[in-house]
Amino acid sequence: MDSKLPGTGTTIFAVMSALSEECDAINLSQGFPSFNPSQDLLDRITHYLNSGANQYAPMPGVPSLRHAIAAKVEQLYGRTIDAELEVTVSDGATEGLFSAIHAVVRAGDEVIVFDPAYDSYEPAVTLAGGTTTHLPLVFPDEDADFQIDWNRLEDAIGPKTRLIILNFPHNPTGAILSPADIERLADIVRDTSIYLISDEVYEHIIFDKADHQSLLRNDELWERSFIISSFGKTYHATGWKVGYCVAPPVLTAEFRKIHQWTCYAVITPIQLAIADYMQDTPHHYVELPVFYEQKRDRFCELVRDSRFDYQPAKGTFFQLLDYSNITDEDDVAYARRLTREIGVASIPISVFCEKPPPGRKLRFCFAKDDQILEEAASRLCQL
Ligand code: PMP
Ligand code: GLN
């Protein structure tokens, strides 16, 4: 068949998780916690399941959840938003990203992403008839810390540039944005009609007391932005696939035109339960950075005496380890070999890059119970 996505294979997350299972390995590849959501949240879902909340939710999301999201946005980022006109619950961040991309990208439009770029962006752009321009983040080896090269972005913008997609805290590098980055972005897009998608699914997983620089904080950027997030990361429930898109009314209206034809609506009892839980336990967000910072520190400490090099992640639940001291094998081959030979699965980061990235790095998910991290690290330390 004449494929619409000829360059696309099966996503690396499915590939590595399947290989991990086949090899009975410790799966630190695809990003998901080894622990459950809180019992309180699970009980609330059970309650709604048993009280008849089993039919279609409203297309934009249940009102109580949209209001809880709006309250959170106001509390954390100081922006008052309209839950009716500016919040849509999506089928995970994946559908949110797909619908936002399709809401703005037309045939022939150019979209800028930063490599390593999360793998769902480009196929959605291609399906919308657009083309993707990949700008590499500046790597530590080049004397910076996985930052956007703003001059390069300025040079890359042309008359066809329709959209820029950002993702901070960044998967897979763990990089974050500073307030100065936000100012620079605002300067660059000020006199353009470029839209922004900000994939902020790790908004609550940020370390060392840093503040998440949501695009929601900036008046100018907000006007042109779709902010995408996911409850999967925040509540240790990646399998629920519930996320949301916050965007100004005009953008939300276009977003919903696509959303209604991709999934129409999202699972009702879980939306209702999350809404109640958000209202009753707002401290969950406050505690999450420390919870994951301890996991990051534990994992880094466990691999300190290994032959891997690393800079501790600044956010997300992923840690990059550089294996240049061990082998010069390419990262896809090495990730497969480690899964087979020592039983630890990881994600090679070259698959997120148009051009091979400098260094030799694998991504390890540390959203795991300590015994799992300990066993994985002891195997990695033997290399
Ligand atoms: N964006 C990024 C950067 C992600 O890491 C993920 C998944 N972990 C998603 C989007 C998709 O989120 P969801 O599982 O809610 O669809
Ligand atoms: N976002 C997850 C990761 O980075 C994977 C999500 C998926 O499998 N689609 O590992």
Short mmCIF file of N, CA, C and O in Angstrom, two decimals, residues 118-211:
data_model
loop_
_atom_site.label_atom_id
_atom_site.label_comp_id
_atom_site.label_asym_id
_atom_site.label_seq_id
_atom_site.Cartn_x
_atom_site.Cartn_y
_atom_site.Cartn_z
N TYR A 118 9.77 14.36 21.05
CA TYR A 118 8.83 13.26 21.36
C TYR A 118 8.23 12.73 20.06
O TYR A 118 7.91 13.51 19.15
N ASP A 119 8.08 11.43 19.97
CA ASP A 119 7.87 10.82 18.65
C ASP A 119 6.48 10.99 18.06
O ASP A 119 6.28 10.66 16.89
N SER A 120 5.52 11.52 18.80
CA SER A 120 4.18 11.64 18.21
C SER A 120 4.00 12.93 17.41
O SER A 120 3.02 13.07 16.68
N TYR A 121 4.92 13.89 17.55
CA TYR A 121 4.68 15.19 16.92
C TYR A 121 4.73 15.11 15.38
O TYR A 121 3.81 15.56 14.69
N GLU A 122 5.84 14.59 14.88
CA GLU A 122 6.04 14.67 13.43
C GLU A 122 4.98 13.91 12.63
O GLU A 122 4.48 14.43 11.62
N PRO A 123 4.60 12.68 13.02
CA PRO A 123 3.57 12.00 12.23
C PRO A 123 2.26 12.80 12.15
O PRO A 123 1.60 12.83 11.11
N ALA A 124 1.91 13.47 13.24
CA ALA A 124 0.67 14.27 13.22
C ALA A 124 0.81 15.44 12.25
O ALA A 124 -0.13 15.77 11.52
N VAL A 125 2.00 16.05 12.23
CA VAL A 125 2.24 17.16 11.31
C VAL A 125 2.15 16.66 9.86
O VAL A 125 1.51 17.26 9.00
N THR A 126 2.77 15.51 9.61
CA THR A 126 2.78 14.94 8.26
C THR A 126 1.35 14.64 7.80
O THR A 126 0.96 14.95 6.68
N LEU A 127 0.56 14.03 8.68
CA LEU A 127 -0.82 13.70 8.32
C LEU A 127 -1.64 14.96 8.03
O LEU A 127 -2.61 14.91 7.26
N ALA A 128 -1.24 16.07 8.66
CA ALA A 128 -1.96 17.32 8.40
C ALA A 128 -1.46 18.00 7.12
O ALA A 128 -1.94 19.07 6.77
N GLY A 129 -0.45 17.40 6.48
CA GLY A 129 0.06 17.97 5.22
C GLY A 129 1.22 18.94 5.44
O GLY A 129 1.68 19.58 4.50
N GLY A 130 1.69 19.05 6.67
CA GLY A 130 2.79 19.96 6.96
C GLY A 130 4.14 19.28 6.88
O GLY A 130 4.24 18.07 6.67
N THR A 131 5.19 20.10 7.02
CA THR A 131 6.54 19.53 7.08
C THR A 131 7.17 19.93 8.41
O THR A 131 6.84 20.99 8.97
N THR A 132 8.08 19.09 8.89
CA THR A 132 8.67 19.32 10.21
C THR A 132 10.12 19.74 10.05
O THR A 132 10.89 19.08 9.36
N THR A 133 10.48 20.83 10.71
CA THR A 133 11.88 21.26 10.76
C THR A 133 12.42 20.90 12.14
O THR A 133 11.83 21.28 13.15
N HIS A 134 13.52 20.16 12.15
CA HIS A 134 14.09 19.70 13.43
C HIS A 134 15.28 20.58 13.81
O HIS A 134 16.25 20.65 13.06
N LEU A 135 15.20 21.24 14.94
CA LEU A 135 16.35 22.00 15.44
C LEU A 135 16.90 21.27 16.65
O LEU A 135 16.15 21.00 17.60
N PRO A 136 18.20 20.95 16.65
CA PRO A 136 18.70 20.22 17.81
C PRO A 136 18.78 21.12 19.05
O PRO A 136 19.13 22.29 18.93
N LEU A 137 18.45 20.57 20.20
CA LEU A 137 18.77 21.26 21.45
C LEU A 137 20.29 21.25 21.56
O LEU A 137 20.96 20.35 21.04
N VAL A 138 20.83 22.24 22.23
CA VAL A 138 22.28 22.27 22.43
C VAL A 138 22.61 21.30 23.56
O VAL A 138 22.02 21.39 24.64
N PHE A 139 23.52 20.37 23.27
CA PHE A 139 23.82 19.32 24.23
C PHE A 139 24.92 19.73 25.20
O PHE A 139 25.72 20.60 24.89
N PRO A 140 24.98 19.10 26.37
CA PRO A 140 25.99 19.47 27.36
C PRO A 140 27.40 19.39 26.80
O PRO A 140 28.24 20.22 27.11
N ASP A 141 27.64 18.41 25.93
CA ASP A 141 28.97 18.26 25.35
C ASP A 141 29.37 19.52 24.61
O ASP A 141 30.52 19.80 24.39
N GLU A 142 28.37 20.26 24.18
CA GLU A 142 28.67 21.50 23.45
C GLU A 142 28.67 22.68 24.40
O GLU A 142 28.47 23.82 24.03
N ASP A 143 28.82 22.37 25.68
CA ASP A 143 29.00 23.40 26.67
C ASP A 143 27.72 24.16 27.04
O ASP A 143 27.77 25.32 27.40
N ALA A 144 26.63 23.53 26.91
CA ALA A 144 25.38 24.11 27.41
C ALA A 144 24.55 22.94 27.92
O ALA A 144 24.99 21.80 27.86
N ASP A 145 23.36 23.21 28.37
CA ASP A 145 22.65 22.18 29.09
C ASP A 145 21.32 21.87 28.42
O ASP A 145 20.27 22.21 28.95
N PHE A 146 21.33 21.22 27.30
CA PHE A 146 20.11 20.88 26.58
C PHE A 146 19.18 22.08 26.47
O PHE A 146 18.05 22.07 26.93
N GLN A 147 19.71 23.14 25.89
CA GLN A 147 18.92 24.36 25.78
C GLN A 147 18.53 24.61 24.34
O GLN A 147 19.21 24.15 23.41
N ILE A 148 17.47 25.38 24.17
CA ILE A 148 17.12 25.83 22.82
C ILE A 148 18.16 26.85 22.37
O ILE A 148 18.53 27.74 23.15
N ASP A 149 18.63 26.69 21.15
CA ASP A 149 19.52 27.69 20.55
C ASP A 149 18.62 28.75 19.93
O ASP A 149 18.10 28.59 18.82
N TRP A 150 18.40 29.82 20.66
CA TRP A 150 17.40 30.81 20.24
C TRP A 150 17.77 31.49 18.93
O TRP A 150 16.89 31.83 18.12
N ASN A 151 19.08 31.71 18.71
CA ASN A 151 19.49 32.35 17.44
C ASN A 151 19.15 31.44 16.28
O ASN A 151 18.69 31.88 15.22
N ARG A 152 19.38 30.16 16.50
CA ARG A 152 19.08 29.20 15.43
C ARG A 152 17.57 29.16 15.16
O ARG A 152 17.15 29.03 14.01
N LEU A 153 16.78 29.24 16.21
CA LEU A 153 15.33 29.27 16.01
C LEU A 153 14.94 30.50 15.18
O LEU A 153 14.16 30.39 14.23
N GLU A 154 15.51 31.63 15.55
CA GLU A 154 15.21 32.87 14.82
C GLU A 154 15.52 32.70 13.33
O GLU A 154 14.71 33.07 12.47
N ASP A 155 16.67 32.08 13.04
CA ASP A 155 17.07 31.89 11.64
C ASP A 155 16.16 30.89 10.92
O ASP A 155 15.97 30.97 9.71
N ALA A 156 15.63 29.93 11.68
CA ALA A 156 14.83 28.87 11.05
C ALA A 156 13.41 29.33 10.70
O ALA A 156 12.73 28.72 9.88
N ILE A 157 12.97 30.40 11.34
CA ILE A 157 11.60 30.86 11.10
C ILE A 157 11.49 31.52 9.73
O ILE A 157 12.32 32.34 9.36
N GLY A 158 10.49 31.11 8.97
CA GLY A 158 10.28 31.68 7.63
C GLY A 158 8.81 31.97 7.43
O GLY A 158 7.99 31.76 8.33
N PRO A 159 8.45 32.40 6.22
CA PRO A 159 7.05 32.77 5.97
C PRO A 159 6.08 31.60 6.12
O PRO A 159 4.89 31.81 6.37
N LYS A 160 6.59 30.38 5.95
CA LYS A 160 5.67 29.23 6.05
C LYS A 160 5.58 28.66 7.47
O LYS A 160 4.84 27.70 7.72
N THR A 161 6.38 29.19 8.40
CA THR A 161 6.36 28.64 9.76
C THR A 161 5.00 28.93 10.40
O THR A 161 4.61 30.08 10.56
N ARG A 162 4.31 27.86 10.76
CA ARG A 162 2.95 28.01 11.29
C ARG A 162 2.91 27.72 12.79
O ARG A 162 2.07 28.23 13.51
N LEU A 163 3.84 26.86 13.21
CA LEU A 163 3.72 26.33 14.57
C LEU A 163 5.10 25.96 15.11
O LEU A 163 5.95 25.45 14.36
N ILE A 164 5.30 26.20 16.40
CA ILE A 164 6.49 25.71 17.10
C ILE A 164 5.99 24.82 18.25
O ILE A 164 5.05 25.21 18.97
N ILE A 165 6.58 23.64 18.38
CA ILE A 165 6.16 22.74 19.46
C ILE A 165 7.28 22.67 20.50
O ILE A 165 8.43 22.35 20.18
N LEU A 166 6.92 22.99 21.74
CA LEU A 166 7.88 22.93 22.84
C LEU A 166 7.47 21.83 23.80
O LEU A 166 6.29 21.49 23.89
N ASN A 167 8.44 21.32 24.55
CA ASN A 167 8.14 20.26 25.53
C ASN A 167 9.11 20.40 26.70
O ASN A 167 10.22 19.90 26.66
N PHE A 168 8.67 21.13 27.73
CA PHE A 168 9.50 21.28 28.94
C PHE A 168 8.63 21.11 30.16
O PHE A 168 7.53 21.64 30.17
N PRO A 169 9.10 20.45 31.23
CA PRO A 169 10.29 19.62 31.32
C PRO A 169 10.35 18.63 30.16
O PRO A 169 9.33 18.06 29.77
N HIS A 170 11.56 18.45 29.67
CA HIS A 170 11.74 17.81 28.36
C HIS A 170 11.99 16.31 28.45
O HIS A 170 12.89 15.85 29.16
N ASN A 171 11.18 15.58 27.71
CA ASN A 171 11.38 14.14 27.50
C ASN A 171 12.15 13.99 26.18
O ASN A 171 11.64 14.44 25.15
N PRO A 172 13.34 13.40 26.12
CA PRO A 172 13.96 12.56 27.14
C PRO A 172 15.08 13.20 27.95
O PRO A 172 15.69 12.51 28.76
N THR A 173 15.40 14.49 27.76
CA THR A 173 16.65 14.99 28.40
C THR A 173 16.46 15.48 29.82
O THR A 173 17.42 15.67 30.54
N GLY A 174 15.20 15.76 30.21
CA GLY A 174 14.97 16.31 31.55
C GLY A 174 15.24 17.81 31.64
O GLY A 174 15.21 18.38 32.72
N ALA A 175 15.53 18.45 30.50
CA ALA A 175 15.82 19.89 30.53
C ALA A 175 14.57 20.70 30.87
O ALA A 175 13.45 20.25 30.65
N ILE A 176 14.81 21.90 31.42
CA ILE A 176 13.69 22.78 31.75
C ILE A 176 13.94 24.17 31.16
O ILE A 176 15.06 24.47 30.73
N LEU A 177 12.90 25.00 31.17
CA LEU A 177 13.05 26.37 30.66
C LEU A 177 13.28 27.33 31.83
O LEU A 177 12.78 27.10 32.93
N SER A 178 13.98 28.43 31.55
CA SER A 178 14.16 29.48 32.55
C SER A 178 13.25 30.65 32.17
O SER A 178 12.79 30.74 31.02
N PRO A 179 13.01 31.58 33.11
CA PRO A 179 12.21 32.76 32.75
C PRO A 179 12.84 33.51 31.56
O PRO A 179 12.12 34.05 30.71
N ALA A 180 14.17 33.53 31.48
CA ALA A 180 14.82 34.22 30.35
C ALA A 180 14.47 33.55 29.02
O ALA A 180 14.30 34.23 28.00
N ASP A 181 14.33 32.21 29.03
CA ASP A 181 13.94 31.51 27.80
C ASP A 181 12.56 31.97 27.35
O ASP A 181 12.31 32.16 26.15
N ILE A 182 11.67 32.12 28.30
CA ILE A 182 10.30 32.52 27.95
C ILE A 182 10.31 33.92 27.32
O ILE A 182 9.63 34.18 26.31
N GLU A 183 11.11 34.81 27.89
CA GLU A 183 11.21 36.17 27.34
C GLU A 183 11.74 36.14 25.91
O GLU A 183 11.27 36.85 25.03
N ARG A 184 12.74 35.29 25.72
CA ARG A 184 13.37 35.19 24.39
C ARG A 184 12.35 34.67 23.36
O ARG A 184 12.25 35.19 22.26
N LEU A 185 11.59 33.66 23.78
CA LEU A 185 10.57 33.11 22.89
C LEU A 185 9.55 34.19 22.54
O LEU A 185 9.16 34.34 21.37
N ALA A 186 9.14 34.94 23.55
CA ALA A 186 8.15 36.00 23.30
C ALA A 186 8.70 37.02 22.31
O ALA A 186 7.99 37.46 21.39
N ASP A 187 9.97 37.38 22.46
CA ASP A 187 10.58 38.34 21.53
C ASP A 187 10.57 37.80 20.10
O ASP A 187 10.27 38.51 19.15
N ILE A 188 10.89 36.50 19.98
CA ILE A 188 11.03 35.92 18.64
C ILE A 188 9.69 35.81 17.92
O ILE A 188 9.61 36.07 16.72
N VAL A 189 8.64 35.46 18.62
CA VAL A 189 7.35 35.25 17.91
C VAL A 189 6.48 36.51 17.87
O VAL A 189 5.45 36.52 17.20
N ARG A 190 6.93 37.57 18.57
CA ARG A 190 6.06 38.75 18.76
C ARG A 190 5.40 39.25 17.47
O ARG A 190 4.19 39.41 17.42
N ASP A 191 6.17 39.45 16.43
CA ASP A 191 5.58 40.05 15.22
C ASP A 191 5.23 39.01 14.16
O ASP A 191 5.22 39.29 12.98
N THR A 192 4.98 37.80 14.60
CA THR A 192 4.62 36.73 13.67
C THR A 192 3.21 36.24 13.98
O THR A 192 2.63 36.61 14.99
N SER A 193 2.70 35.37 13.10
CA SER A 193 1.39 34.77 13.39
C SER A 193 1.58 33.28 13.76
O SER A 193 0.69 32.46 13.55
N ILE A 194 2.76 32.96 14.29
CA ILE A 194 3.08 31.57 14.64
C ILE A 194 2.29 31.14 15.89
O ILE A 194 2.16 31.89 16.85
N TYR A 195 1.78 29.90 15.83
CA TYR A 195 1.14 29.31 17.01
C TYR A 195 2.15 28.49 17.79
O TYR A 195 3.19 28.08 17.24
N LEU A 196 1.83 28.22 19.05
CA LEU A 196 2.71 27.42 19.90
C LEU A 196 1.91 26.28 20.50
O LEU A 196 0.76 26.47 20.91
N ILE A 197 2.53 25.10 20.53
CA ILE A 197 1.99 24.01 21.35
C ILE A 197 3.03 23.75 22.42
O ILE A 197 4.21 23.56 22.12
N SER A 198 2.60 23.80 23.67
CA SER A 198 3.52 23.55 24.76
C SER A 198 3.10 22.26 25.45
O SER A 198 2.07 22.20 26.11
N ASP A 199 3.91 21.23 25.23
CA ASP A 199 3.64 19.91 25.82
C ASP A 199 4.22 19.92 27.23
O ASP A 199 5.43 19.82 27.42
N GLU A 200 3.32 20.11 28.22
CA GLU A 200 3.77 20.28 29.60
C GLU A 200 3.34 19.08 30.46
O GLU A 200 2.96 19.24 31.62
N VAL A 201 3.42 17.89 29.90
CA VAL A 201 2.92 16.73 30.66
C VAL A 201 3.73 16.48 31.94
O VAL A 201 3.22 15.89 32.88
N TYR A 202 4.97 16.98 31.97
CA TYR A 202 5.78 16.81 33.20
C TYR A 202 5.79 18.08 34.03
O TYR A 202 6.75 18.34 34.76
N GLU A 203 4.74 18.90 33.93
CA GLU A 203 4.72 20.19 34.63
C GLU A 203 4.94 20.06 36.14
O GLU A 203 5.50 20.96 36.76
N HIS A 204 4.53 18.94 36.73
CA HIS A 204 4.67 18.79 38.18
C HIS A 204 5.87 17.95 38.57
O HIS A 204 6.01 17.58 39.73
N ILE A 205 6.71 17.60 37.60
CA ILE A 205 7.88 16.76 37.94
C ILE A 205 9.12 17.58 37.57
O ILE A 205 9.70 17.45 36.49
N ILE A 206 9.49 18.44 38.49
CA ILE A 206 10.59 19.39 38.25
C ILE A 206 11.37 19.52 39.56
O ILE A 206 10.76 19.53 40.63
N PHE A 207 12.71 19.55 39.44
CA PHE A 207 13.54 19.32 40.63
C PHE A 207 14.32 20.54 41.09
O PHE A 207 14.35 21.56 40.41
N ASP A 208 14.98 20.32 42.21
CA ASP A 208 15.93 21.31 42.76
C ASP A 208 15.25 22.67 42.96
O ASP A 208 15.83 23.72 42.71
N LYS A 209 13.99 22.62 43.37
CA LYS A 209 13.19 23.81 43.71
C LYS A 209 12.97 24.76 42.52
O LYS A 209 12.63 25.93 42.70
N ALA A 210 13.20 24.27 41.32
CA ALA A 210 12.94 25.13 40.15
C ALA A 210 11.42 25.28 39.97
O ALA A 210 10.65 24.41 40.37
N ASP A 211 11.02 26.39 39.37
CA ASP A 211 9.60 26.60 39.05
C ASP A 211 9.38 26.23 37.60
O ASP A 211 10.18 26.58 36.73
#
